[in-house]
Tab-separated table of C-alpha atoms and ligand atoms in Angstrom:
chain	number	residue	atom	x	y	z
A	1	MET	CA	-23.671	-15.549	1.230
A	2	SER	CA	-21.231	-12.499	0.395
A	3	GLN	CA	-17.408	-13.358	-1.553
A	4	PRO	CA	-14.111	-12.076	-0.778
A	5	VAL	CA	-13.692	-8.921	-3.339
A	6	TYR	CA	-10.033	-10.064	-3.618
A	7	LYS	CA	-9.174	-13.250	-5.372
A	8	ARG	CA	-5.456	-12.667	-4.881
A	9	ILE	CA	-3.567	-10.102	-2.032
A	10	LEU	CA	-0.239	-9.034	-1.350
A	11	LEU	CA	-0.454	-8.690	2.498
A	12	LYS	CA	2.746	-6.594	4.134
A	13	LEU	CA	3.652	-7.411	7.346
A	14	SER	CA	6.096	-5.477	9.011
A	15	GLY	CA	8.766	-7.041	11.251
A	16	GLU	CA	7.208	-5.154	14.378
A	17	ALA	CA	4.318	-7.148	13.482
A	18	LEU	CA	5.494	-10.555	14.933
A	19	MET	CA	6.875	-8.600	17.901
A	20	GLY	CA	3.843	-8.210	19.873
A	21	ASP	CA	4.318	-6.468	23.157
A	22	ASP	CA	8.309	-7.954	22.855
A	23	SER	CA	10.724	-5.361	22.243
A	24	TYR	CA	12.409	-7.527	19.582
A	25	GLY	CA	12.292	-10.235	17.945
A	26	ILE	CA	9.445	-12.803	17.202
A	27	ASN	CA	6.515	-13.376	20.070
A	28	ARG	CA	4.739	-16.682	19.437
A	29	GLN	CA	1.644	-16.465	20.193
A	30	THR	CA	1.534	-12.989	18.591
A	31	VAL	CA	2.952	-15.021	15.368
A	32	GLU	CA	0.460	-18.034	15.955
A	33	ARG	CA	-2.562	-15.225	15.977
A	34	ILE	CA	-1.803	-13.797	12.769
A	35	VAL	CA	-1.168	-17.143	10.904
A	36	SER	CA	-4.372	-18.426	12.360
A	37	GLU	CA	-6.133	-14.970	11.088
A	38	ILE	CA	-4.257	-15.930	7.799
A	39	LYS	CA	-5.812	-18.770	7.079
A	40	GLU	CA	-9.357	-17.944	7.734
A	41	VAL	CA	-8.643	-15.986	4.384
A	42	ALA	CA	-6.921	-18.651	2.737
A	43	ASP	CA	-9.593	-21.160	3.825
A	44	LEU	CA	-11.820	-18.636	2.096
A	45	GLY	CA	-9.916	-19.839	-1.490
A	46	VAL	CA	-7.755	-16.594	-1.171
A	47	GLU	CA	-4.449	-16.786	-2.737
A	48	ILE	CA	-2.326	-14.491	-0.701
A	49	ALA	CA	1.885	-13.843	-1.332
A	50	ILE	CA	3.185	-12.157	1.555
A	51	VAL	CA	5.863	-9.545	2.033
A	52	ILE	CA	7.691	-9.676	5.444
A	53	GLY	CA	9.487	-7.069	7.064
A	54	GLY	CA	13.077	-7.541	9.299
A	55	GLY	CA	12.617	-4.414	11.326
A	56	ASN	CA	11.622	-6.928	14.913
A	57	ILE	CA	15.431	-8.064	13.750
A	58	PHE	CA	17.438	-5.322	12.360
A	59	ARG	CA	17.135	-2.457	10.065
A	60	GLY	CA	20.218	-1.222	8.332
A	61	VAL	CA	19.172	2.721	8.790
A	62	ALA	CA	20.136	3.295	12.176
A	63	PRO	CA	23.757	0.872	12.323
A	64	ALA	CA	24.847	2.878	8.832
A	65	ALA	CA	24.148	6.318	10.617
A	66	ALA	CA	25.912	5.287	13.328
A	67	GLY	CA	28.677	4.505	10.533
A	68	MET	CA	28.254	1.131	9.261
A	69	ASP	CA	28.011	0.740	5.660
A	70	ARG	CA	24.517	1.182	4.365
A	71	ALA	CA	25.069	-1.556	1.492
A	72	THR	CA	26.286	-4.093	4.326
A	73	ALA	CA	23.634	-2.699	6.946
A	74	ASP	CA	21.072	-2.679	4.239
A	75	TYR	CA	22.073	-6.702	3.185
A	76	MET	CA	21.714	-7.804	6.570
A	77	GLY	CA	18.712	-6.130	7.390
A	78	MET	CA	17.712	-8.078	4.206
A	79	LEU	CA	18.513	-11.069	6.003
A	80	ALA	CA	16.431	-10.220	8.677
A	81	THR	CA	13.560	-10.196	6.117
A	82	VAL	CA	14.512	-14.017	5.950
A	83	MET	CA	14.173	-15.485	9.399
A	84	ASN	CA	11.001	-13.681	9.688
A	85	ALA	CA	10.115	-15.965	6.492
A	86	MET	CA	11.052	-18.968	7.955
A	87	ALA	CA	9.032	-18.389	11.304
A	88	LEU	CA	6.129	-16.975	9.257
A	89	GLN	CA	6.700	-20.785	7.031
A	90	ASP	CA	6.965	-22.416	10.095
A	91	ALA	CA	4.042	-21.621	11.735
A	92	MET	CA	1.687	-21.859	9.242
A	93	ARG	CA	2.882	-25.283	9.009
A	94	GLN	CA	1.285	-25.913	12.532
A	95	VAL	CA	-1.961	-25.231	11.159
A	96	GLY	CA	-1.683	-26.799	7.873
A	97	LEU	CA	-1.355	-24.417	5.907
A	98	VAL	CA	1.055	-24.880	2.306
A	99	SER	CA	3.749	-22.321	1.923
A	100	ARG	CA	6.895	-21.986	0.238
A	101	VAL	CA	9.741	-18.588	1.228
A	102	GLN	CA	11.595	-17.411	-1.855
A	103	SER	CA	14.349	-15.009	-1.450
A	104	ALA	CA	15.131	-12.295	-3.423
A	105	ILE	CA	19.137	-13.237	-1.903
A	106	THR	CA	20.093	-16.437	-2.980
A	107	ILE	CA	20.328	-19.070	0.031
A	108	GLN	CA	19.674	-22.139	-1.031
A	109	GLN	CA	20.059	-24.458	1.974
A	110	VAL	CA	16.965	-22.001	3.428
A	111	ALA	CA	14.731	-20.733	0.814
A	112	GLU	CA	14.001	-21.304	-2.845
A	113	PRO	CA	15.310	-18.414	-4.894
A	114	TYR	CA	12.685	-16.073	-5.707
A	115	ILE	CA	11.171	-16.854	-9.475
A	116	ARG	CA	8.238	-15.080	-10.409
A	117	PRO	CA	6.369	-18.464	-12.426
A	118	LYS	CA	7.008	-20.466	-10.035
A	119	ALA	CA	5.809	-17.792	-7.188
A	120	ILE	CA	2.444	-17.782	-9.388
A	121	GLN	CA	2.184	-21.405	-9.949
A	122	TYR	CA	2.168	-21.449	-6.353
A	123	LEU	CA	-1.105	-19.268	-5.547
A	124	GLU	CA	-2.863	-21.035	-8.654
A	125	GLU	CA	-1.831	-24.221	-6.456
A	126	GLY	CA	-3.615	-22.297	-3.808
A	127	LYS	CA	-0.083	-22.632	-1.226
A	128	VAL	CA	1.329	-19.422	0.529
A	129	VAL	CA	4.048	-17.825	-1.008
A	130	VAL	CA	6.267	-16.003	1.561
A	131	PHE	CA	8.896	-13.537	-0.019
A	132	GLY	CA	11.874	-12.226	1.726
A	133	ALA	CA	14.696	-10.093	1.420
A	134	GLY	CA	12.887	-7.657	0.026
A	135	THR	CA	13.649	-6.112	-3.297
A	136	GLY	CA	17.243	-8.006	-3.151
A	137	ASN	CA	18.524	-4.754	-3.220
A	138	PRO	CA	20.104	-2.439	-0.190
A	139	PHE	CA	18.478	1.111	-0.521
A	140	PHE	CA	15.178	-0.003	-0.527
A	141	THR	CA	12.457	-0.847	1.930
A	142	THR	CA	10.356	-4.221	1.996
A	143	ASP	CA	7.376	-1.774	1.442
A	144	THR	CA	8.997	-1.714	-2.127
A	145	ALA	CA	9.077	-4.890	-1.949
A	146	ALA	CA	5.270	-5.277	-1.674
A	147	ALA	CA	4.376	-2.787	-4.146
A	148	LEU	CA	6.800	-4.743	-6.770
A	149	ARG	CA	5.756	-8.574	-5.419
A	150	GLY	CA	2.110	-7.519	-5.535
A	151	MET	CA	2.218	-6.116	-9.225
A	152	GLU	CA	4.499	-8.953	-10.191
A	153	MET	CA	2.103	-11.497	-8.906
A	154	ASN	CA	-0.727	-9.495	-10.618
A	155	ALA	CA	-2.599	-9.209	-7.569
A	156	ASN	CA	-5.776	-7.192	-6.952
A	157	ILE	CA	-4.353	-5.402	-3.693
A	158	VAL	CA	-1.309	-4.691	-1.524
A	159	LEU	CA	-2.709	-5.066	1.782
A	160	LYS	CA	-0.373	-2.766	4.229
A	161	ALA	CA	-0.848	-4.450	7.800
A	162	THR	CA	0.228	-2.381	10.397
A	163	LYS	CA	-0.287	-1.483	14.278
A	164	VAL	CA	-3.122	1.208	13.464
A	165	ASP	CA	-6.113	0.903	11.896
A	166	GLY	CA	-5.977	3.035	8.946
A	167	VAL	CA	-4.946	6.355	7.532
A	168	TYR	CA	-5.585	9.174	9.337
A	169	THR	CA	-5.773	13.041	9.337
A	170	ASP	CA	-2.883	13.458	12.292
A	171	ASP	CA	-0.632	10.661	14.767
A	172	PRO	CA	-4.400	9.368	16.205
A	173	LYS	CA	-2.236	8.213	19.541
A	174	LYS	CA	-1.503	12.060	19.656
A	175	ASN	CA	-4.583	13.801	18.302
A	176	PRO	CA	-7.633	12.641	19.505
A	177	ASP	CA	-9.823	14.961	17.202
A	178	ALA	CA	-7.961	12.690	14.284
A	179	VAL	CA	-10.476	11.200	11.644
A	180	ARG	CA	-9.338	7.946	9.636
A	181	TYR	CA	-10.243	8.309	5.785
A	182	GLN	CA	-11.961	5.659	5.085
A	183	THR	CA	-10.626	6.106	1.158
A	184	ILE	CA	-7.673	8.206	-0.057
A	185	THR	CA	-6.450	9.018	-3.261
A	186	PHE	CA	-2.753	8.455	-4.184
A	187	ASP	CA	-2.000	12.587	-4.944
A	188	GLU	CA	-3.391	13.190	-1.598
A	189	ALA	CA	-2.041	10.829	0.441
A	190	ILE	CA	1.090	11.471	-1.398
A	191	ALA	CA	0.290	15.664	-1.232
A	192	LYS	CA	-0.458	15.798	2.497
A	193	ASN	CA	3.012	13.755	3.345
A	194	LEU	CA	-0.045	10.812	5.197
A	195	LYS	CA	2.284	7.770	6.507
A	196	VAL	CA	0.395	5.531	3.669
A	197	MET	CA	4.063	3.165	2.556
A	198	ASP	CA	7.153	5.119	2.393
A	199	ALA	CA	7.337	7.747	-1.067
A	200	THR	CA	9.393	4.918	-3.437
A	201	ALA	CA	6.243	2.515	-2.815
A	202	LEU	CA	3.664	4.830	-3.119
A	203	ALA	CA	4.829	5.844	-6.124
A	204	LEU	CA	5.215	2.957	-8.135
A	205	CYS	CA	1.301	1.782	-6.593
A	206	ARG	CA	0.450	4.837	-8.480
A	207	ASP	CA	1.941	4.720	-11.377
A	208	GLN	CA	0.596	0.844	-11.951
A	209	ASN	CA	-2.922	2.011	-10.653
A	210	MET	CA	-1.606	-0.839	-8.008
A	211	ASN	CA	-4.864	-0.088	-5.080
A	212	ILE	CA	-3.402	-0.223	-1.156
A	213	CYS	CA	-5.774	-1.074	1.852
A	214	VAL	CA	-3.754	0.378	5.386
A	215	PHE	CA	-5.144	-1.757	8.243
A	216	SER	CA	-4.554	-3.191	11.392
A	217	ILE	CA	-3.130	-6.914	11.664
A	218	PHE	CA	-3.905	-6.224	16.025
A	219	LYS	CA	-8.084	-6.061	15.383
A	220	PRO	CA	-8.977	-9.428	15.703
A	221	GLY	CA	-10.609	-10.330	12.420
A	222	ALA	CA	-10.016	-7.322	10.102
A	223	LEU	CA	-7.802	-8.688	7.493
A	224	LYS	CA	-11.337	-10.869	6.949
A	225	ARG	CA	-13.640	-7.959	6.398
A	226	VAL	CA	-10.899	-6.161	3.976
A	227	ILE	CA	-11.302	-9.144	2.438
A	228	PHE	CA	-14.857	-8.954	1.925
A	229	GLY	CA	-14.871	-5.301	1.488
A	230	GLU	CA	-16.174	-3.950	4.754
A	231	ASN	CA	-15.506	-0.561	5.988
A	232	GLU	CA	-12.506	-1.624	7.199
A	233	GLY	CA	-8.733	0.695	7.535
A	234	THR	CA	-8.509	3.033	4.523
A	235	LEU	CA	-8.179	2.335	1.240
A	236	VAL	CA	-5.903	4.733	-0.908
A	237	HIS	CA	-6.580	4.634	-5.095
A	238	CYS	CA	-5.798	6.441	-7.756
B	301	UDP	N1	16.446	-4.080	2.682
B	301	UDP	C1	16.808	-4.082	2.226
B	301	UDP	N2	16.158	-3.874	0.933
B	301	UDP	C2	15.241	-4.099	0.688
B	301	UDP	C3	14.006	-4.832	2.086
B	301	UDP	C4	14.947	-4.213	2.755
B	301	UDP	O1	17.783	-3.065	2.020
B	301	UDP	O2	14.402	-4.571	-0.547
B	301	UDP	C5	16.916	-4.286	4.919
B	301	UDP	C6	16.999	-2.388	4.923
B	301	UDP	O3	17.958	-2.604	5.674
B	301	UDP	C7	15.580	-2.513	6.068
B	301	UDP	C8	15.442	-3.875	6.411
B	301	UDP	O4	15.828	-4.846	5.482
B	301	UDP	O5	15.705	-1.505	6.807
B	301	UDP	C9	14.033	-4.070	6.882
B	301	UDP	O6	13.537	-4.106	6.266
B	301	UDP	P1	11.989	-2.926	6.384
B	301	UDP	O7	12.857	-1.598	7.625
B	301	UDP	O8	11.258	-2.567	5.388
B	301	UDP	O9	11.182	-4.121	7.707
B	301	UDP	P2	9.601	-3.148	8.121
B	301	UDP	O10	9.728	-2.017	8.396
B	301	UDP	O11	8.447	-3.850	7.330
B	301	UDP	O12	10.085	-4.324	9.641
């Protein structure tokens, strides 16, 4: 029987992934479906750390553009990611998946603070660790937090869950001739300005030799296929 090719993963879930077809917030059925995919992989013995976004609730850039102080808006965005982390944790609890939320901003009544060795210990114990509040710093994104935590957790790979099933030569919604890359190097992705992760996250992963797999969380079974190293999504490598 085939074995998972990754022992420990860092899964980046955007806030929008939790939204489903709604225009904002958290869609219960969508979260349950995502959690069932996560559980399937956890049951294989894969250690799972998750960085959750907050775009479904609050994104700092637009309010800042409208005149709000950028740092304040970004802190609000980080708090939004903590709410998503709590929703995800609760959905995991309901299916018997034990998890811990660690926040990069101290907010102790609702989540533990981020402590690296403790997070690693949880992973070793088979608990899912959900990282909230991004990097804890304004002017960053949860993509960068995913790159950072992936490295800190010594994950084998960063899995970027999106709505599209990989990186394409062009926008597949606009161009029917767009082709999905099965693999692509960091340098090529950067040179061609392809949408993988934001530039800071991409540069960090490239410099630290951390591969990224971009795949669709909306495609049933895709996460599991990525874990088994099947031709799913796009592998971005050095
Ligand atoms: N954010 C931040 N620092 C971080 C991570 C996030 O300031 O390290 C803020 C920022 O305002 C961002 C918002 O939190 O717009 C939500 O994060 P992100 O946009 O990355 O979420 P996603 O697009 O993945 O849902």
